[in-house]
PDB file of C-alpha atoms in Angstrom:
ATOM      1  CA  MET T   1     168.635 116.241 139.003  1.00  0.00           C
ATOM      2  CA  THR T   2     171.967 118.034 139.304  1.00  0.00           C
ATOM      3  CA  GLU T   3     172.941 121.618 138.484  1.00  0.00           C
ATOM      4  CA  THR T   4     175.118 123.376 135.937  1.00  0.00           C
ATOM      5  CA  GLY T   5     177.724 125.923 136.887  1.00  0.00           C
ATOM      6  CA  THR T   6     175.090 128.613 136.451  1.00  0.00           C
ATOM      7  CA  GLY T   7     172.680 126.915 138.829  1.00  0.00           C
ATOM      8  CA  ALA T   8     170.340 125.760 136.079  1.00  0.00           C
ATOM      9  CA  PRO T   9     169.091 122.186 136.561  1.00  0.00           C
ATOM     10  CA  ARG T  10     170.732 119.373 134.613  1.00  0.00           C
ATOM     11  CA  ARG T  11     168.448 116.446 134.057  1.00  0.00           C
ATOM     12  CA  ILE T  12     169.933 112.977 134.545  1.00  0.00           C
ATOM     13  CA  GLY T  13     169.166 110.065 132.256  1.00  0.00           C
ATOM     14  CA  ILE T  14     170.156 106.442 132.728  1.00  0.00           C
ATOM     15  CA  ALA T  15     170.379 103.926 129.877  1.00  0.00           C
ATOM     16  CA  ILE T  16     170.784 100.294 130.931  1.00  0.00           C
ATOM     17  CA  ALA T  17     172.218  97.897 128.376  1.00  0.00           C
ATOM     18  CA  ALA T  18     170.878  94.415 127.731  1.00  0.00           C
ATOM     19  CA  GLY T  19     172.925  91.376 128.690  1.00  0.00           C
ATOM     20  CA  MET T  20     170.512  88.597 129.646  1.00  0.00           C
ATOM     21  CA  LEU T  21     171.656  87.113 132.987  1.00  0.00           C
ATOM     22  CA  LYS T  22     174.637  89.447 133.089  1.00  0.00           C
ATOM     23  CA  GLY T  23     172.013  92.094 133.819  1.00  0.00           C
ATOM     24  CA  SER T  24     172.347  91.169 137.493  1.00  0.00           C
ATOM     25  CA  TYR T  25     175.401  93.465 137.526  1.00  0.00           C
ATOM     26  CA  GLY T  26     173.452  96.474 136.249  1.00  0.00           C
ATOM     27  CA  HIS T  27     170.689  95.748 138.748  1.00  0.00           C
ATOM     28  CA  GLY T  28     173.323  96.001 141.477  1.00  0.00           C
ATOM     29  CA  VAL T  29     174.460  99.394 140.172  1.00  0.00           C
ATOM     30  CA  LEU T  30     170.874 100.630 140.166  1.00  0.00           C
ATOM     31  CA  SER T  31     170.378  99.338 143.710  1.00  0.00           C
ATOM     32  CA  ALA T  32     173.391 101.347 144.896  1.00  0.00           C
ATOM     33  CA  PHE T  33     171.995 104.436 143.181  1.00  0.00           C
ATOM     34  CA  GLU T  34     168.697 103.902 144.955  1.00  0.00           C
ATOM     35  CA  ASP T  35     170.466 103.555 148.301  1.00  0.00           C
ATOM     36  CA  HIS T  36     172.014 107.001 147.793  1.00  0.00           C
ATOM     37  CA  GLY T  37     168.967 108.761 146.430  1.00  0.00           C
ATOM     38  CA  VAL T  38     170.176 108.921 142.828  1.00  0.00           C
ATOM     39  CA  ARG T  39     167.033 108.952 140.706  1.00  0.00           C
ATOM     40  CA  ALA T  40     167.029 109.867 137.054  1.00  0.00           C
ATOM     41  CA  GLU T  41     164.449 111.896 135.190  1.00  0.00           C
ATOM     42  CA  VAL T  42     164.592 109.371 132.331  1.00  0.00           C
ATOM     43  CA  TYR T  43     165.305 105.617 132.278  1.00  0.00           C
ATOM     44  CA  GLY T  44     166.076 103.857 128.997  1.00  0.00           C
ATOM     45  CA  THR T  45     165.845 100.066 128.837  1.00  0.00           C
ATOM     46  CA  ALA T  46     166.099  97.256 126.312  1.00  0.00           C
ATOM     47  CA  SER T  47     165.624  93.510 126.426  1.00  0.00           C
ATOM     48  CA  SER T  48     166.810  92.071 129.764  1.00  0.00           C
ATOM     49  CA  SER T  49     167.216  95.516 131.344  1.00  0.00           C
ATOM     50  CA  VAL T  50     163.486  96.276 131.074  1.00  0.00           C
ATOM     51  CA  LEU T  51     162.732  94.821 134.503  1.00  0.00           C
ATOM     52  CA  SER T  52     165.712  96.220 136.424  1.00  0.00           C
ATOM     53  CA  GLY T  53     165.300  99.645 134.816  1.00  0.00           C
ATOM     54  CA  GLY T  54     161.594  99.658 135.536  1.00  0.00           C
ATOM     55  CA  LEU T  55     162.144  98.711 139.155  1.00  0.00           C
ATOM     56  CA  ALA T  56     164.728 101.489 139.498  1.00  0.00           C
ATOM     57  CA  ALA T  57     162.299 103.990 137.998  1.00  0.00           C
ATOM     58  CA  ILE T  58     159.687 103.155 140.641  1.00  0.00           C
ATOM     59  CA  GLY T  59     162.200 102.916 143.505  1.00  0.00           C
ATOM     60  CA  GLN T  60     162.110  99.141 143.976  1.00  0.00           C
ATOM     61  CA  ALA T  61     165.459  97.977 142.581  1.00  0.00           C
ATOM     62  CA  ARG T  62     166.951  97.211 145.989  1.00  0.00           C
ATOM     63  CA  ARG T  63     163.795  95.540 147.276  1.00  0.00           C
ATOM     64  CA  THR T  64     163.912  92.999 144.457  1.00  0.00           C
ATOM     65  CA  GLY T  65     167.698  92.759 144.379  1.00  0.00           C
ATOM     66  CA  VAL T  66     169.298  89.611 143.007  1.00  0.00           C
ATOM     67  CA  ASP T  67     166.271  87.439 143.761  1.00  0.00           C
ATOM     68  CA  TYR T  68     164.778  87.966 140.315  1.00  0.00           C
ATOM     69  CA  TRP T  69     167.988  86.885 138.588  1.00  0.00           C
ATOM     70  CA  LEU T  70     168.289  83.772 140.718  1.00  0.00           C
ATOM     71  CA  GLY T  71     164.759  82.809 139.767  1.00  0.00           C
ATOM     72  CA  ALA T  72     165.312  83.608 136.109  1.00  0.00           C
ATOM     73  CA  ALA T  73     168.442  81.466 135.864  1.00  0.00           C
ATOM     74  CA  ALA T  74     166.736  78.511 137.520  1.00  0.00           C
ATOM     75  CA  GLY T  75     163.606  78.941 135.441  1.00  0.00           C
ATOM     76  CA  ALA T  76     165.530  79.127 132.160  1.00  0.00           C
ATOM     77  CA  GLN T  77     166.740  75.582 132.670  1.00  0.00           C
ATOM     78  CA  GLU T  78     163.382  74.250 133.802  1.00  0.00           C
ATOM     79  CA  LYS T  79     160.845  75.939 131.531  1.00  0.00           C
ATOM     80  CA  GLY T  80     162.612  78.109 128.942  1.00  0.00           C
ATOM     81  CA  MET T  81     163.132  81.835 128.617  1.00  0.00           C
ATOM     82  CA  SER T  82     159.749  82.642 127.071  1.00  0.00           C
ATOM     83  CA  GLN T  83     157.990  81.363 130.161  1.00  0.00           C
ATOM     84  CA  VAL T  84     160.501  83.001 132.493  1.00  0.00           C
ATOM     85  CA  VAL T  85     159.751  86.402 130.978  1.00  0.00           C
ATOM     86  CA  LEU T  86     156.001  85.810 130.956  1.00  0.00           C
ATOM     87  CA  ASP T  87     156.155  84.777 134.612  1.00  0.00           C
ATOM     88  CA  SER T  88     158.176  87.881 135.516  1.00  0.00           C
ATOM     89  CA  ILE T  89     155.638  90.117 133.792  1.00  0.00           C
ATOM     90  CA  GLU T  90     152.850  88.437 135.743  1.00  0.00           C
ATOM     91  CA  SER T  91     154.755  88.862 139.016  1.00  0.00           C
ATOM     92  CA  TYR T  92     156.146  92.381 138.619  1.00  0.00           C
ATOM     93  CA  GLY T  93     153.745  93.818 136.059  1.00  0.00           C
ATOM     94  CA  PRO T  94     151.132  95.119 138.538  1.00  0.00           C
ATOM     95  CA  ALA T  95     153.684  97.180 140.502  1.00  0.00           C
ATOM     96  CA  LEU T  96     155.358  98.449 137.349  1.00  0.00           C
ATOM     97  CA  ARG T  97     152.096  99.405 135.659  1.00  0.00           C
ATOM     98  CA  ALA T  98     151.061 101.270 138.796  1.00  0.00           C
ATOM     99  CA  GLY T  99     154.389 103.045 139.326  1.00  0.00           C
ATOM    100  CA  LEU T 100     155.655 103.842 135.843  1.00  0.00           C
ATOM    101  CA  PHE T 101     152.522 105.739 134.876  1.00  0.00           C
ATOM    102  CA  ALA T 102     151.876 107.479 138.185  1.00  0.00           C
ATOM    103  CA  PRO T 103     151.972 111.298 138.321  1.00  0.00           C
ATOM    104  CA  GLY T 104     155.524 112.520 138.788  1.00  0.00           C
ATOM    105  CA  ALA T 105     157.140 109.248 137.682  1.00  0.00           C
ATOM    106  CA  PRO T 106     160.322 109.458 135.579  1.00  0.00           C
ATOM    107  CA  GLU T 107     159.984 109.022 131.845  1.00  0.00           C
ATOM    108  CA  PHE T 108     160.455 105.366 130.981  1.00  0.00           C
ATOM    109  CA  LEU T 109     161.738 104.256 127.571  1.00  0.00           C
ATOM    110  CA  LEU T 110     161.434 100.670 126.392  1.00  0.00           C
ATOM    111  CA  ALA T 111     163.269  99.724 123.192  1.00  0.00           C
ATOM    112  CA  THR T 112     162.121  97.038 120.762  1.00  0.00           C
ATOM    113  CA  SER T 113     162.878  95.820 117.248  1.00  0.00           C
ATOM    114  CA  LYS T 114     159.877  95.944 114.943  1.00  0.00           C
ATOM    115  CA  VAL T 115     159.657  93.590 111.958  1.00  0.00           C
ATOM    116  CA  THR T 116     159.090  95.754 108.901  1.00  0.00           C
ATOM    117  CA  ASN T 117     157.727  93.394 106.242  1.00  0.00           C
ATOM    118  CA  ALA T 118     155.383  90.430 105.932  1.00  0.00           C
ATOM    119  CA  ALA T 119     157.977  87.895 104.779  1.00  0.00           C
ATOM    120  CA  ALA T 120     160.241  88.563 107.762  1.00  0.00           C
ATOM    121  CA  ALA T 121     157.242  88.551 110.098  1.00  0.00           C
ATOM    122  CA  GLU T 122     156.262  85.094 108.868  1.00  0.00           C
ATOM    123  CA  ILE T 123     159.737  83.764 109.646  1.00  0.00           C
ATOM    124  CA  THR T 124     160.164  85.440 113.016  1.00  0.00           C
ATOM    125  CA  GLN T 125     156.731  84.381 114.231  1.00  0.00           C
ATOM    126  CA  GLY T 126     156.863  80.857 112.832  1.00  0.00           C
ATOM    127  CA  PRO T 127     158.862  77.622 113.070  1.00  0.00           C
ATOM    128  CA  GLY T 128     161.831  79.154 111.248  1.00  0.00           C
ATOM    129  CA  ALA T 129     162.484  81.659 114.034  1.00  0.00           C
ATOM    130  CA  LYS T 130     164.959  79.530 115.990  1.00  0.00           C
ATOM    131  CA  GLU T 131     167.227  78.816 113.034  1.00  0.00           C
ATOM    132  CA  LEU T 132     167.082  82.451 111.941  1.00  0.00           C
ATOM    133  CA  GLY T 133     168.049  83.484 115.456  1.00  0.00           C
ATOM    134  CA  LYS T 134     171.089  81.230 115.377  1.00  0.00           C
ATOM    135  CA  GLN T 135     172.107  82.697 112.034  1.00  0.00           C
ATOM    136  CA  LEU T 136     171.753  86.242 113.333  1.00  0.00           C
ATOM    137  CA  LEU T 137     174.091  85.378 116.203  1.00  0.00           C
ATOM    138  CA  ARG T 138     176.613  83.956 113.743  1.00  0.00           C
ATOM    139  CA  ASN T 139     176.260  87.167 111.763  1.00  0.00           C
ATOM    140  CA  VAL T 140     177.379  89.119 114.835  1.00  0.00           C
ATOM    141  CA  PHE T 141     180.811  87.491 114.669  1.00  0.00           C
ATOM    142  CA  ALA T 142     180.952  88.023 110.911  1.00  0.00           C
ATOM    143  CA  GLY T 143     179.997  91.686 111.247  1.00  0.00           C
ATOM    144  CA  ASP T 144     177.029  91.109 108.925  1.00  0.00           C
ATOM    145  CA  ARG T 145     174.113  93.374 109.825  1.00  0.00           C
ATOM    146  CA  SER T 146     172.359  93.105 106.454  1.00  0.00           C
ATOM    147  CA  TRP T 147     169.328  91.053 107.541  1.00  0.00           C
ATOM    148  CA  VAL T 148     168.660  93.421 110.422  1.00  0.00           C
ATOM    149  CA  GLU T 149     168.935  96.493 108.212  1.00  0.00           C
ATOM    150  CA  GLU T 150     166.562  95.017 105.652  1.00  0.00           C
ATOM    151  CA  ASN T 151     163.926  93.645 108.002  1.00  0.00           C
ATOM    152  CA  LEU T 152     163.972  95.404 111.376  1.00  0.00           C
ATOM    153  CA  SER T 153     163.662  98.917 112.755  1.00  0.00           C
ATOM    154  CA  THR T 154     164.166 100.325 116.229  1.00  0.00           C
ATOM    155  CA  VAL T 155     160.956 101.360 117.949  1.00  0.00           C
ATOM    156  CA  VAL T 156     161.269 102.921 121.399  1.00  0.00           C
ATOM    157  CA  PHE T 157     158.081 103.161 123.424  1.00  0.00           C
ATOM    158  CA  SER T 158     157.833 105.999 125.940  1.00  0.00           C
ATOM    159  CA  SER T 159     155.654 106.328 129.008  1.00  0.00           C
ATOM    160  CA  ARG T 160     155.160 109.922 127.838  1.00  0.00           C
ATOM    161  CA  GLY T 161     154.807 109.195 124.147  1.00  0.00           C
ATOM    162  CA  LEU T 162     151.790 109.996 122.022  1.00  0.00           C
ATOM    163  CA  PRO T 163     149.898 107.241 120.222  1.00  0.00           C
ATOM    164  CA  THR T 164     150.053 109.229 116.975  1.00  0.00           C
ATOM    165  CA  GLY T 165     153.638 110.427 117.348  1.00  0.00           C
ATOM    166  CA  GLU T 166     156.909 109.063 116.022  1.00  0.00           C
ATOM    167  CA  GLN T 167     157.665 107.737 119.494  1.00  0.00           C
ATOM    168  CA  PRO T 168     154.755 105.455 120.401  1.00  0.00           C
ATOM    169  CA  ALA T 169     153.157 105.518 123.793  1.00  0.00           C
ATOM    170  CA  LEU T 170     153.888 102.908 126.406  1.00  0.00           C
ATOM    171  CA  THR T 171     150.697 102.538 128.438  1.00  0.00           C
ATOM    172  CA  PRO T 172     149.347 100.314 131.200  1.00  0.00           C
ATOM    173  CA  ASP T 173     147.322  98.564 128.496  1.00  0.00           C
ATOM    174  CA  ASN T 174     150.232  97.623 126.230  1.00  0.00           C
ATOM    175  CA  TYR T 175     153.031  97.369 128.814  1.00  0.00           C
ATOM    176  CA  ASP T 176     152.853  93.567 129.106  1.00  0.00           C
ATOM    177  CA  THR T 177     153.080  92.896 125.371  1.00  0.00           C
ATOM    178  CA  VAL T 178     155.859  95.444 124.801  1.00  0.00           C
ATOM    179  CA  ALA T 179     157.814  94.183 127.821  1.00  0.00           C
ATOM    180  CA  TYR T 180     157.640  90.652 126.430  1.00  0.00           C
ATOM    181  CA  ALA T 181     158.606  91.693 122.908  1.00  0.00           C
ATOM    182  CA  SER T 182     161.745  93.560 123.969  1.00  0.00           C
ATOM    183  CA  PRO T 183     163.739  90.511 125.230  1.00  0.00           C
ATOM    184  CA  ARG T 184     162.477  88.015 122.639  1.00  0.00           C
ATOM    185  CA  MET T 185     165.711  86.545 121.224  1.00  0.00           C
ATOM    186  CA  LEU T 186     164.741  84.379 118.286  1.00  0.00           C
ATOM    187  CA  HIS T 187     167.059  81.457 119.013  1.00  0.00           C
ATOM    188  CA  ALA T 188     165.704  80.857 122.529  1.00  0.00           C
ATOM    189  CA  TRP T 189     162.182  82.315 122.849  1.00  0.00           C
ATOM    190  CA  THR T 190     159.463  79.934 121.637  1.00  0.00           C
ATOM    191  CA  VAL T 191     156.434  82.223 122.090  1.00  0.00           C
ATOM    192  CA  PRO T 192     156.065  84.841 119.312  1.00  0.00           C
ATOM    193  CA  ALA T 193     155.826  88.529 120.197  1.00  0.00           C
ATOM    194  CA  GLU T 194     153.261  90.927 118.787  1.00  0.00           C
ATOM    195  CA  VAL T 195     152.309  94.469 119.708  1.00  0.00           C
ATOM    196  CA  ALA T 196     149.023  95.758 118.265  1.00  0.00           C
ATOM    197  CA  GLY T 197     149.017  92.873 115.800  1.00  0.00           C
ATOM    198  CA  GLU T 198     152.514  93.556 114.439  1.00  0.00           C
ATOM    199  CA  ALA T 199     155.575  91.339 114.830  1.00  0.00           C
ATOM    200  CA  TYR T 200     158.442  92.293 117.134  1.00  0.00           C
ATOM    201  CA  VAL T 201     161.731  90.695 118.190  1.00  0.00           C
ATOM    202  CA  ASP T 202     164.462  91.424 120.720  1.00  0.00           C
ATOM    203  CA  ALA T 203     165.575  95.030 121.010  1.00  0.00           C
ATOM    204  CA  SER T 204     169.248  94.003 121.005  1.00  0.00           C
ATOM    205  CA  TYR T 205     169.275  93.338 117.278  1.00  0.00           C
ATOM    206  CA  THR T 206     168.823  97.063 116.691  1.00  0.00           C
ATOM    207  CA  CYS T 207     169.160  98.792 120.085  1.00  0.00           C
ATOM    208  CA  SER T 208     170.557  97.014 123.130  1.00  0.00           C
ATOM    209  CA  CYS T 209     171.341 100.296 124.907  1.00  0.00           C
ATOM    210  CA  PRO T 210     169.047 103.246 124.086  1.00  0.00           C
ATOM    211  CA  ALA T 211     171.543 105.936 125.064  1.00  0.00           C
ATOM    212  CA  ARG T 212     170.785 108.090 122.044  1.00  0.00           C
ATOM    213  CA  GLU T 213     167.058 107.983 122.762  1.00  0.00           C
ATOM    214  CA  VAL T 214     167.599 108.949 126.403  1.00  0.00           C
ATOM    215  CA  ALA T 215     169.832 111.841 125.317  1.00  0.00           C
ATOM    216  CA  ALA T 216     167.108 113.013 122.935  1.00  0.00           C
ATOM    217  CA  THR T 217     164.831 113.749 125.896  1.00  0.00           C
ATOM    218  CA  GLY T 218     167.061 116.688 126.819  1.00  0.00           C
ATOM    219  CA  VAL T 219     169.066 115.252 129.720  1.00  0.00           C
ATOM    220  CA  GLY T 220     172.365 116.924 130.557  1.00  0.00           C
ATOM    221  CA  VAL T 221     174.043 113.877 132.083  1.00  0.00           C
ATOM    222  CA  LEU T 222     173.652 110.425 130.548  1.00  0.00           C
ATOM    223  CA  ILE T 223     174.769 107.421 132.602  1.00  0.00           C
ATOM    224  CA  ALA T 224     175.086 104.285 130.463  1.00  0.00           C
ATOM    225  CA  ILE T 225     175.361 100.984 132.328  1.00  0.00           C
ATOM    226  CA  GLY T 226     176.941  98.022 130.542  1.00  0.00           C
ATOM    227  CA  CYS T 227     177.558  94.450 131.682  1.00  0.00           C
ATOM    228  CA  ASP T 228     180.855  93.653 129.951  1.00  0.00           C
ATOM    229  CA  PRO T 229     184.368  95.089 130.356  1.00  0.00           C
ATOM    230  CA  PHE T 230     184.536  95.614 126.598  1.00  0.00           C
ATOM    231  CA  PRO T 231     183.445  98.780 124.740  1.00  0.00           C
ATOM    232  CA  LEU T 232     179.731  99.462 125.128  1.00  0.00           C
ATOM    233  CA  PHE T 233     177.858  99.523 121.830  1.00  0.00           C
ATOM    234  CA  ARG T 234     174.364 100.474 120.745  1.00  0.00           C
ATOM    235  CA  ASP T 235     173.474  97.001 119.465  1.00  0.00           C
ATOM    236  CA  LEU T 236     174.706  93.429 119.047  1.00  0.00           C
ATOM    237  CA  TYR T 237     176.455  94.364 115.815  1.00  0.00           C
ATOM    238  CA  ALA T 238     178.553  97.153 117.382  1.00  0.00           C
ATOM    239  CA  SER T 239     177.124  99.761 115.025  1.00  0.00           C
ATOM    240  CA  GLU T 240     177.849 102.691 117.371  1.00  0.00           C
ATOM    241  CA  GLU T 241     180.070 102.921 120.455  1.00  0.00           C
ATOM    242  CA  ILE T 242     178.754 104.606 123.586  1.00  0.00           C
ATOM    243  CA  ALA T 243     182.009 105.985 124.939  1.00  0.00           C
ATOM    244  CA  ASP T 244     182.740 107.332 128.387  1.00  0.00           C
ATOM    245  CA  GLY T 245     183.465 111.056 128.263  1.00  0.00           C
ATOM    246  CA  SER T 246     181.766 111.538 124.920  1.00  0.00           C
ATOM    247  CA  THR T 247     178.740 113.693 124.185  1.00  0.00           C
ATOM    248  CA  ILE T 248     175.499 112.413 122.689  1.00  0.00           C
ATOM    249  CA  GLY T 249     172.829 114.924 121.744  1.00  0.00           C
ATOM    250  CA  GLY T 250     174.315 117.480 124.117  1.00  0.00           C
ATOM    251  CA  ALA T 251     174.412 115.063 127.070  1.00  0.00           C
ATOM    252  CA  GLN T 252     177.634 114.273 128.916  1.00  0.00           C
ATOM    253  CA  VAL T 253     178.134 110.497 128.770  1.00  0.00           C
ATOM    254  CA  LEU T 254     179.374 108.539 131.785  1.00  0.00           C
ATOM    255  CA  VAL T 255     179.788 104.788 131.272  1.00  0.00           C
ATOM    256  CA  ILE T 256     179.646 102.270 134.104  1.00  0.00           C
ATOM    257  CA  LYS T 257     180.765  98.707 133.389  1.00  0.00           C
ATOM    258  CA  PRO T 258     182.561  95.866 135.187  1.00  0.00           C
ATOM    259  CA  GLU T 259     186.337  95.701 134.994  1.00  0.00           C
ATOM    260  CA  GLN T 260     186.254  91.933 134.517  1.00  0.00           C
ATOM    261  CA  ASP T 261     184.194  89.544 132.440  1.00  0.00           C
ATOM    262  CA  LEU T 262     181.318  88.309 134.569  1.00  0.00           C
ATOM    263  CA  LYS T 263     181.982  84.827 133.200  1.00  0.00           C
ATOM    264  CA  ASP T 264     184.910  84.759 135.625  1.00  0.00           C
ATOM    265  CA  LEU T 265     182.334  84.985 138.420  1.00  0.00           C
ATOM    266  CA  GLY T 266     180.091  82.298 136.942  1.00  0.00           C
ATOM    267  CA  VAL T 267     177.646  84.449 134.978  1.00  0.00           C
ATOM    268  CA  ASP T 268     177.277  84.169 131.226  1.00  0.00           C
ATOM    269  CA  TYR T 269     174.482  85.526 129.066  1.00  0.00           C
ATOM    270  CA  ALA T 270     172.227  82.448 129.108  1.00  0.00           C
ATOM    271  CA  ALA T 271     173.547  80.421 132.056  1.00  0.00           C
ATOM    272  CA  ALA T 272     174.761  81.309 135.516  1.00  0.00           C
ATOM    273  CA  SER T 273     175.385  79.788 138.911  1.00  0.00           C
ATOM    274  CA  ALA T 274     173.512  81.133 141.921  1.00  0.00           C
ATOM    275  CA  GLU T 275     176.803  82.068 143.564  1.00  0.00           C
ATOM    276  CA  GLY T 276     177.928  83.869 140.410  1.00  0.00           C
ATOM    277  CA  LEU T 277     174.739  85.908 140.185  1.00  0.00           C
ATOM    278  CA  VAL T 278     175.114  87.064 143.773  1.00  0.00           C
ATOM    279  CA  LYS T 279     178.741  88.007 143.133  1.00  0.00           C
ATOM    280  CA  ALA T 280     177.835  89.891 139.947  1.00  0.00           C
ATOM    281  CA  TYR T 281     175.043  91.764 141.727  1.00  0.00           C
ATOM    282  CA  ASP T 282     177.321  92.625 144.639  1.00  0.00           C
ATOM    283  CA  LEU T 283     179.997  93.804 142.216  1.00  0.00           C
ATOM    284  CA  GLY T 284     177.418  96.099 140.643  1.00  0.00           C
ATOM    285  CA  VAL T 285     176.513  97.492 144.053  1.00  0.00           C
ATOM    286  CA  GLU T 286     180.204  98.134 144.813  1.00  0.00           C
ATOM    287  CA  THR T 287     180.724  99.804 141.443  1.00  0.00           C
ATOM    288  CA  GLY T 288     177.661 101.963 141.952  1.00  0.00           C
ATOM    289  CA  GLU T 289     178.892 102.973 145.402  1.00  0.00           C
ATOM    290  CA  ARG T 290     182.260 104.070 144.002  1.00  0.00           C
ATOM    291  CA  PHE T 291     180.590 105.957 141.177  1.00  0.00           C
ATOM    292  CA  VAL T 292     178.336 107.877 143.547  1.00  0.00           C
ATOM    293  CA  ALA T 293     181.267 108.736 145.809  1.00  0.00           C
ATOM    294  CA  ALA T 294     183.326 110.013 142.889  1.00  0.00           C
ATOM    295  CA  ARG T 295     180.468 111.874 141.179  1.00  0.00           C
ATOM    296  CA  ALA T 296     178.463 113.139 144.140  1.00  0.00           C
ATOM    297  CA  GLU T 297     178.643 116.782 143.097  1.00  0.00           C
ATOM    298  CA  LEU T 298     177.739 116.036 139.481  1.00  0.00           C
ATOM    299  CA  LEU T 299     174.805 113.939 140.679  1.00  0.00           C
ATOM    300  CA  GLY T 300     173.590 116.783 142.871  1.00  0.00           C
ATOM    301  CA  LEU T 301     174.082 114.855 146.112  1.00  0.00           C
ATOM    302  CA  THR T 302     176.323 117.291 147.989  1.00  0.00           C
ATOM    303  CA  SER T 303     173.394 119.526 148.917  1.00  0.00           C
ATOM    304  CA  ARG T 304     171.359 116.674 150.362  1.00  0.00           C
ATOM    305  CA  THR T 305     171.562 115.873 154.021  1.00  0.00           C
ATOM    306  CA  GLY T 306     173.640 112.774 154.604  1.00  0.00           C
ATOM    307  CA  ARG T 307     174.512 112.442 150.921  1.00  0.00           C
ATOM    308  CA  GLY T 308     177.777 113.097 149.158  1.00  0.00           C
ATOM    309  CA  GLU T 309     179.859 113.258 152.345  1.00  0.00           C
ATOM    310  CA  GLY T 310     181.829 110.081 152.501  1.00  0.00           C
ATOM    311  CA  ALA T 311     179.171 108.257 150.462  1.00  0.00           C
TER     312      ALA T 311
END
């Protein structure tokens, strides 16, 4: 938490964009934040950023580091992404369920895309899912968002939500199913995703970076972390830009993203070399270090012993 010019506290929120294996960069940024004691009051995640954002929220981003991404890349080739995600939930789920819902934990937001009608649910949960997923990716390049608008809606689960409210509750009981649903890209995930008996698909179709939802919690500073050097958008279809220096819901927006395409380092969305993942993670750490040094006062670090002076 930082302070305004009047001394009133300014809550910090962090929204981490999806990017599949390119998420190793954002994990590096979060690790640098953790090293310098930068902890947000709210973390917003979607798809592949669910794990890194969750680990940051419980103070274990650095401990895990790039190891998860190395395992995920290797596992994707050997057993497919559905199993990779299920394995990660089994491995990291106990610590996340214990930490995210502990007293005093930051608010944790987890974005998903809910299927809104029975016909679409039948396709997304059945044998036609893979072909539909490929078509939706082709639609990205055509700028065609019609299927998404007709059949999906953004649902953001909150660790402080109410079961009967507009923002549903994320709980220790439903964390595993929601965490699996959020990264379920139709073209590559073979295991269907359901939450409370209803069909869900990858958050990125409707909300790959929940900046607006983080801002709605009343934060004063919103840090949005992307994984591409291009403009950062709310979803795959570029429906809304999240621009550095802009204001969303009263929150000052600060965007962190790499200056180069991570493909140049050997990291693409669905495939990456081990060396490339380490380089992307390290680049994220370096970027996070520079950000903290430049924004120490805004982040409220100058009053902390050993922080903000030459950091």
